[in-house]
mmCIF file of C-alpha atoms and ligand atoms in Angstrom:
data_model
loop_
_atom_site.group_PDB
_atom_site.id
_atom_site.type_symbol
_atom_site.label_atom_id
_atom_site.label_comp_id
_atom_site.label_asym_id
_atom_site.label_seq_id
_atom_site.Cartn_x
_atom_site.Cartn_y
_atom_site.Cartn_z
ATOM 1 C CA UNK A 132 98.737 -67.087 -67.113
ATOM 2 C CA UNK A 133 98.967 -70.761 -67.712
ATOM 3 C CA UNK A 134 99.282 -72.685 -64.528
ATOM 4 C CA UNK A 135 100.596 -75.951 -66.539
ATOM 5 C CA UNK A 136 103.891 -77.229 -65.072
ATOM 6 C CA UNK A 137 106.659 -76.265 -67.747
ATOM 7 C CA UNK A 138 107.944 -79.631 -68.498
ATOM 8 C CA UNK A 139 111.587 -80.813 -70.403
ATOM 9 C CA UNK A 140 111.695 -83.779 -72.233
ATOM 10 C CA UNK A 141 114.672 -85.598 -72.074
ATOM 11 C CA UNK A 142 115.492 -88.307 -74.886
ATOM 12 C CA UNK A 143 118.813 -90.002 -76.631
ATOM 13 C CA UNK A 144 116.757 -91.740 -79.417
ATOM 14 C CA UNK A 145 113.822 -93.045 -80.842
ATOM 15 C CA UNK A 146 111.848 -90.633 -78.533
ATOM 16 C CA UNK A 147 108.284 -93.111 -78.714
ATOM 17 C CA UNK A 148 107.790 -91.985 -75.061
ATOM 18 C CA UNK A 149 108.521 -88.232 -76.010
ATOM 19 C CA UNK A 150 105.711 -88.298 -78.601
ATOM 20 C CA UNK A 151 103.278 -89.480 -76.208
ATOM 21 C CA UNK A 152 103.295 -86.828 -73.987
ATOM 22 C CA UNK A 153 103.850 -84.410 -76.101
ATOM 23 C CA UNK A 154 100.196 -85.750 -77.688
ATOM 24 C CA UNK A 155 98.594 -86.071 -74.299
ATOM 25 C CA UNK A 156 100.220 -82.429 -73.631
ATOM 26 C CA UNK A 157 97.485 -80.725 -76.369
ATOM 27 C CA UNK A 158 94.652 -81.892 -74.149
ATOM 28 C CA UNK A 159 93.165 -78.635 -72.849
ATOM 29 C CA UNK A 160 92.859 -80.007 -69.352
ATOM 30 C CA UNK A 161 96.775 -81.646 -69.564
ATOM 31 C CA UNK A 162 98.395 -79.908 -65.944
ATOM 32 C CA UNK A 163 101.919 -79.821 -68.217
ATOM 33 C CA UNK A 164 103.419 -78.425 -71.280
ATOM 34 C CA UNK A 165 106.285 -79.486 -72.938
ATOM 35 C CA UNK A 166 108.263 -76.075 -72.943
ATOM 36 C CA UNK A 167 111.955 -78.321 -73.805
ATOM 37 C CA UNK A 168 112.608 -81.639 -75.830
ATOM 38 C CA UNK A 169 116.087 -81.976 -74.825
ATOM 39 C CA UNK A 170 118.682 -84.500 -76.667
ATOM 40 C CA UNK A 171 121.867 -85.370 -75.415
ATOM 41 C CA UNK A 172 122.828 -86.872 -78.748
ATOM 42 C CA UNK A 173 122.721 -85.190 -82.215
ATOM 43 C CA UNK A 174 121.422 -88.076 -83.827
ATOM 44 C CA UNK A 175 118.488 -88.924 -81.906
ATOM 45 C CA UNK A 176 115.585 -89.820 -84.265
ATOM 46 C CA UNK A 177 113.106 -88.399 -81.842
ATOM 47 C CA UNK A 178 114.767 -84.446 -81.824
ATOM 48 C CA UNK A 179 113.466 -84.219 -85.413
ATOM 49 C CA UNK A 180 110.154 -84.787 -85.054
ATOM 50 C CA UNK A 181 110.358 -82.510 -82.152
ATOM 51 C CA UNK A 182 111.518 -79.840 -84.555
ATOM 52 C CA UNK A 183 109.060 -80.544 -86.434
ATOM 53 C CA UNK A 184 106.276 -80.303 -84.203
ATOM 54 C CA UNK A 185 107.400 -76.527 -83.608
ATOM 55 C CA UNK A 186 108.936 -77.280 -79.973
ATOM 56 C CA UNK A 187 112.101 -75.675 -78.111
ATOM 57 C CA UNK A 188 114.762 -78.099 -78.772
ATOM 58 C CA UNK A 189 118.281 -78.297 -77.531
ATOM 59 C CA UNK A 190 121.076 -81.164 -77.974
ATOM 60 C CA UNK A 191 123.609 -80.849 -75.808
ATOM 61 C CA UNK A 192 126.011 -83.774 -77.164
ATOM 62 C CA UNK A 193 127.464 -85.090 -73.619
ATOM 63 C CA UNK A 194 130.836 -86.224 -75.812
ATOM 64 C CA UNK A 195 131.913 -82.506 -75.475
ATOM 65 C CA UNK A 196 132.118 -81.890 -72.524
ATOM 66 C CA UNK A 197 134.935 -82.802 -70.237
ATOM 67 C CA UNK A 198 132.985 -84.550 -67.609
ATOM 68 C CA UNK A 199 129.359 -85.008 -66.240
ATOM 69 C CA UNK A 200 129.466 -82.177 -64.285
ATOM 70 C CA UNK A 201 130.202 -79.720 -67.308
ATOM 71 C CA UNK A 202 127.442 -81.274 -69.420
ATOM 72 C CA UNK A 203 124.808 -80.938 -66.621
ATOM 73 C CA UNK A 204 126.190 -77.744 -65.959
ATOM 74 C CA UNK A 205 125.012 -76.673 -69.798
ATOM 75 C CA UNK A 206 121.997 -78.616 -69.526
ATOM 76 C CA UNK A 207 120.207 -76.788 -66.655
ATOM 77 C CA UNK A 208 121.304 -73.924 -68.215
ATOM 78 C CA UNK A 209 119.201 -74.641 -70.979
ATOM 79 C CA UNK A 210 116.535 -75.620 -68.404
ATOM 80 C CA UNK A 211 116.882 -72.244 -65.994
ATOM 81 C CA UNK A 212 116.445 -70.362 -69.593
ATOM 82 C CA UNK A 213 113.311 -72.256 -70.640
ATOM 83 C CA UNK A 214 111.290 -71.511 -66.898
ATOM 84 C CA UNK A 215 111.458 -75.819 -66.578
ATOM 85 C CA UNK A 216 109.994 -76.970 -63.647
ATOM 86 C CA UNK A 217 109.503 -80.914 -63.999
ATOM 87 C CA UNK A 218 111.498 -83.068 -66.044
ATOM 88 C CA UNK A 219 110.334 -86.584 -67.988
ATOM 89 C CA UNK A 220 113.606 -89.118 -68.897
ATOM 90 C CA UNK A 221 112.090 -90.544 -72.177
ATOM 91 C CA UNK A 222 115.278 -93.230 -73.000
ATOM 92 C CA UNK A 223 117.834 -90.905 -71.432
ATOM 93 C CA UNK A 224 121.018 -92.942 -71.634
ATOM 94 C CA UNK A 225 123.050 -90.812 -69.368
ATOM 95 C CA UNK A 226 123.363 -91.461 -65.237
ATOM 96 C CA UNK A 227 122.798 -87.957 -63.874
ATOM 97 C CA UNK A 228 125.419 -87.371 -60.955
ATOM 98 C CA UNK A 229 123.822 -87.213 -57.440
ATOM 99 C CA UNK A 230 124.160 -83.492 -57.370
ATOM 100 C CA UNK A 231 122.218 -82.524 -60.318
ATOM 101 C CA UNK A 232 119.092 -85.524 -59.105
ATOM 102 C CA UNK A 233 119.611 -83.765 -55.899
ATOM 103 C CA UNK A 234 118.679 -80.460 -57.214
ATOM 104 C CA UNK A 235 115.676 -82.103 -58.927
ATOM 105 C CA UNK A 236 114.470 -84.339 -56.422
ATOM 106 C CA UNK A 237 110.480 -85.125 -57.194
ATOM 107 C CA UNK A 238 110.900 -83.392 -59.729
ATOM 108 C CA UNK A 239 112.206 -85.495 -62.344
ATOM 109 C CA UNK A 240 110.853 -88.670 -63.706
ATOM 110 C CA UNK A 241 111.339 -91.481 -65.502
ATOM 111 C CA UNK A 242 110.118 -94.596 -67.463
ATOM 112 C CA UNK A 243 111.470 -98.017 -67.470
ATOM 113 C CA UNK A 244 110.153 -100.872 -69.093
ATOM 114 C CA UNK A 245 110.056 -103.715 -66.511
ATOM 115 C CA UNK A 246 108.357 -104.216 -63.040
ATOM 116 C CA UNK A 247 110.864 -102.365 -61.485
ATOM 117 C CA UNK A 248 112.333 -103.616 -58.676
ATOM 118 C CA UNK A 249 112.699 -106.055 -60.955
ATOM 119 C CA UNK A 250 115.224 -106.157 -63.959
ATOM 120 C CA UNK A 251 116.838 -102.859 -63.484
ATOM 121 C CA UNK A 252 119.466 -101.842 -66.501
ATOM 122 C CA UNK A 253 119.692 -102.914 -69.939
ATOM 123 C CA UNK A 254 118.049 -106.108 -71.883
ATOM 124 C CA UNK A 255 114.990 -106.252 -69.590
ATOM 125 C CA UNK A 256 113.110 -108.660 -71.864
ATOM 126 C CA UNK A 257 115.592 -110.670 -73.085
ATOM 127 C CA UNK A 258 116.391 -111.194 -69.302
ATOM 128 C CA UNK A 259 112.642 -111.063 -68.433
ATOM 129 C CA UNK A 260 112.029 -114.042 -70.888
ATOM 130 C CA UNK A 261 115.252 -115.906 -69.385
ATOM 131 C CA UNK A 262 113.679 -115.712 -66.063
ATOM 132 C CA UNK A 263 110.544 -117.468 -67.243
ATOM 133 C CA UNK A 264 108.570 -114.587 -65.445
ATOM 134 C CA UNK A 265 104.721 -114.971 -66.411
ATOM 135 C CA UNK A 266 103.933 -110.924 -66.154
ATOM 136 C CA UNK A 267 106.193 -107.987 -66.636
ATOM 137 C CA UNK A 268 105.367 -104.178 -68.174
ATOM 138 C CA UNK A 269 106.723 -101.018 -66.857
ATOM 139 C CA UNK A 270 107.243 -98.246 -64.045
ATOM 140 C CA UNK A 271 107.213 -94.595 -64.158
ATOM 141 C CA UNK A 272 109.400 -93.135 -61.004
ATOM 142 C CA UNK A 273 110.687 -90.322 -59.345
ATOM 143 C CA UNK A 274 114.575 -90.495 -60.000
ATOM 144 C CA UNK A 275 117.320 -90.903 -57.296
ATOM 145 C CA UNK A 276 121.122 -91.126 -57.614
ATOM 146 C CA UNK A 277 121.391 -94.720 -58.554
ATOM 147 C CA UNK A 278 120.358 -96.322 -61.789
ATOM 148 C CA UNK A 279 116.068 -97.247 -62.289
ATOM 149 C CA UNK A 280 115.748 -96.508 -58.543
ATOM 150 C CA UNK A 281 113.073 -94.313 -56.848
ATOM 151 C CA UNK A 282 109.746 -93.914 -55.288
ATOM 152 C CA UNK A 283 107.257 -95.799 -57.803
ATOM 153 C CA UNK A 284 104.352 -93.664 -59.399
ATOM 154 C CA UNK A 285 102.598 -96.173 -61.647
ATOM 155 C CA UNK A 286 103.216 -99.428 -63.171
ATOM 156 C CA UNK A 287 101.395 -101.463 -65.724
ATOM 157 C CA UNK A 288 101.588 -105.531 -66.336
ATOM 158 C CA UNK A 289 102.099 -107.135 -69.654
ATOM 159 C CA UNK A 290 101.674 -110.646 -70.016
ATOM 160 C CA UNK A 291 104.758 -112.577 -71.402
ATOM 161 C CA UNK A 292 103.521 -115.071 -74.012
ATOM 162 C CA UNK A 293 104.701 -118.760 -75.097
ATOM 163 C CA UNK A 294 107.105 -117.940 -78.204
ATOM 164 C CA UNK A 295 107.931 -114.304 -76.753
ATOM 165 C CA UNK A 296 111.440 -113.165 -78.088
ATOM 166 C CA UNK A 297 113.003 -109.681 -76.355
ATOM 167 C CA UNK A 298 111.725 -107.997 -79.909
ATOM 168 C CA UNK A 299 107.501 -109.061 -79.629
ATOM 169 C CA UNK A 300 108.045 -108.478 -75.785
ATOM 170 C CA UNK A 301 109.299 -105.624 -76.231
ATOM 171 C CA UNK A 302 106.720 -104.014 -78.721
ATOM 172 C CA UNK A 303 103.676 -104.793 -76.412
ATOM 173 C CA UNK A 304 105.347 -103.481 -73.269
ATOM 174 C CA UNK A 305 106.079 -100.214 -75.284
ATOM 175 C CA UNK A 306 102.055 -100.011 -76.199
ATOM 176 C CA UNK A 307 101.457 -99.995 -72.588
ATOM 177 C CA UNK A 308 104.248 -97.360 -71.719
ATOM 178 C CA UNK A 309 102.676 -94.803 -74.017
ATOM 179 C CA UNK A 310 99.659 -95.140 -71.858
ATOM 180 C CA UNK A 311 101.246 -95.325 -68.588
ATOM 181 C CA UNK A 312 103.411 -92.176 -68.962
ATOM 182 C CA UNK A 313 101.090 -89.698 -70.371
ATOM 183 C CA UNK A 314 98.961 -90.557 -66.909
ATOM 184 C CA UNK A 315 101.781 -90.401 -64.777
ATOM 185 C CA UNK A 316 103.042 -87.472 -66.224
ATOM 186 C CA UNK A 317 99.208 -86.074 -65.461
ATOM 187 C CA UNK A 318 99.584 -87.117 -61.497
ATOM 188 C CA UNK A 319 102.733 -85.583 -61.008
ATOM 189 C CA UNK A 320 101.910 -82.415 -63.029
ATOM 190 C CA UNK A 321 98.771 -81.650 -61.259
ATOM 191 C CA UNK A 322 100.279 -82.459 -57.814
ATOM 192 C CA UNK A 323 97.908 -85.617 -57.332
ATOM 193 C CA UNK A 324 101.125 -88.052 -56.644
ATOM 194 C CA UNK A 325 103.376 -87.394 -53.551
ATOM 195 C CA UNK A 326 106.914 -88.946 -52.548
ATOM 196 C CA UNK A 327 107.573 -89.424 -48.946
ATOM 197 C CA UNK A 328 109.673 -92.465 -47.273
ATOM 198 C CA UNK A 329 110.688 -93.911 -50.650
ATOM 199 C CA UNK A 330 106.930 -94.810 -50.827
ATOM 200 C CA UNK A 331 104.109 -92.519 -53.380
ATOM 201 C CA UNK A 332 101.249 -91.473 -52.503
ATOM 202 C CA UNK A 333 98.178 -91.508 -55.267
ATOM 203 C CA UNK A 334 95.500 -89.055 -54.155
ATOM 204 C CA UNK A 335 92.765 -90.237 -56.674
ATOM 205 C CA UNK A 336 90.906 -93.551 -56.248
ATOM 206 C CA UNK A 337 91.221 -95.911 -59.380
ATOM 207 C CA UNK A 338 88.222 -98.263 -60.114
ATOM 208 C CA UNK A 339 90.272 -100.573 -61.595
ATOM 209 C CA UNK A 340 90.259 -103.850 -60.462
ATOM 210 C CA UNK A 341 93.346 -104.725 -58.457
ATOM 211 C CA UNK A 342 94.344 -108.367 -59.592
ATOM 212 C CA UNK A 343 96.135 -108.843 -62.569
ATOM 213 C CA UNK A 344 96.602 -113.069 -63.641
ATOM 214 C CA UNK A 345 98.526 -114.632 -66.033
ATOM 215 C CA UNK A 346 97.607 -117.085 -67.540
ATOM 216 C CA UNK A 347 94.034 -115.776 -67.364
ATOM 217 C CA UNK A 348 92.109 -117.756 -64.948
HETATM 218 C C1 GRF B 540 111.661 -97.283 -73.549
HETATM 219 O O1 GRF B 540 111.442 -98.658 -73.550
HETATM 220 C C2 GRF B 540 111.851 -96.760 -72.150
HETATM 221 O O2 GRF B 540 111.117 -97.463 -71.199
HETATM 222 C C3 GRF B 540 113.320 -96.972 -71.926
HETATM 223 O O3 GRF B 540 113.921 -96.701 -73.146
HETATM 224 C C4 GRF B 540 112.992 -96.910 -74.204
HETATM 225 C C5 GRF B 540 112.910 -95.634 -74.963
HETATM 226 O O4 GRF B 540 112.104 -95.750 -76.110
HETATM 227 N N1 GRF B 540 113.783 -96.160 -70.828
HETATM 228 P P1 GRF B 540 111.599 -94.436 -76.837
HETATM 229 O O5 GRF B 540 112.854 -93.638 -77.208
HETATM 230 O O6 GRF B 540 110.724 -93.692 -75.902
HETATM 231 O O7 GRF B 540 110.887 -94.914 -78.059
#
């Protein structure tokens, strides 16, 4: 029997993210599978290319049920029946109620593209530019109740460049989230990355170097 973690996708769009770990999922030596690419809109660009990948899909369109409650209520339905046991946000537009982040606590993870604590929310790199910050990038966390908050798994800088607008910014932070997910995805999945006191815990030694400038000096 396959000792992967059975992992959901959950997407409202694009679904860039999605792709990359369901790419980084073939590897033989991947610790999860993607049993679920879950969509909680019908139009989402990235459930048909899920389809068409030969994946379990499901959209559950959120506008029909009465409240959050209900919709959760049908989406871990449609987890319980596919066996999920972790969960990946991939530009999930929906705030999960505390209950149902409760019930996946460490379990369920997300990407955002900023240097979270910093510019939570929407318009990161518009507001990122406004700032004048030098670096940004992105985070991959465990979720909690309230929104782009949770113990921090991995995080990867992106220089901002003279002439930046939200769209170029944008575009070179997403390059770098297809890298950083797959491998956080990987940490979690194989059990390498532990949550306690708000703080993780990364038990693998990276030979990276651990200064990032910008400018480059
Ligand atoms: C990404 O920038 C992700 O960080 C954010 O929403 C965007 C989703 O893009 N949470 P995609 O659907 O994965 O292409």
């Amino acid at each position: 029997m396959s000792t992967k973690k059975r992992t959901a996708i959950l997407i409202s769009g694009r679904g860039s993210n999605m792709k990359s770990l369901v790419e980084a999922s073939r590897g033989a030596d991947y610790p999860a599978e993607i049993v679920l690419v879950a969509s909680n809109r019908p139009d989402a660009a990235g459930i048909g290319w899920a389809e068409k990948q030969g994946l379990r899909t499901a959209v559950i369109d959120h506008k029909l049920f009465p409240s959050r409650e209900a919709f959760e209520t049908n989406l871990q339905s449609a987890l319980e029946e596919h066996g999920v046991e972790l969960i990946a946000l991939a530009g999930f537009m929906r705030l999960m109620t505390p209950g149902f982040v409760e019930r996946w606590r460490d379990r369920m993870i997300n990407i955002h593209p900023s240097l979270l604590p910093s510019f939570k929310g929407l318009d990161t790199h518009a507001r990122a530019i406004e700032a004048g910050v030098k670096i940004t990038g992105c985070t991959v966390h465990f979720v909690r109740a309230e929104m782009d908050e949770g113990p921090i798994i991995a995080q990867a800088a992106v220089r901002v460049l003279p002439g930046d607008d939200p769209e170029t910014l944008a575009a070179r932070v997403l390059q770098t989230e297809h890298r950083v997910y797959p491998a956080a995805l990987r940490l979690v999945a194989a059990g390498q990355a532990q949550s306690k006191d708000q703080k993780v815990t990364i038990n693998q030694h990276s030979g990276e170097t651990d200064t990032l400038f910008s400018p480059a000096i």
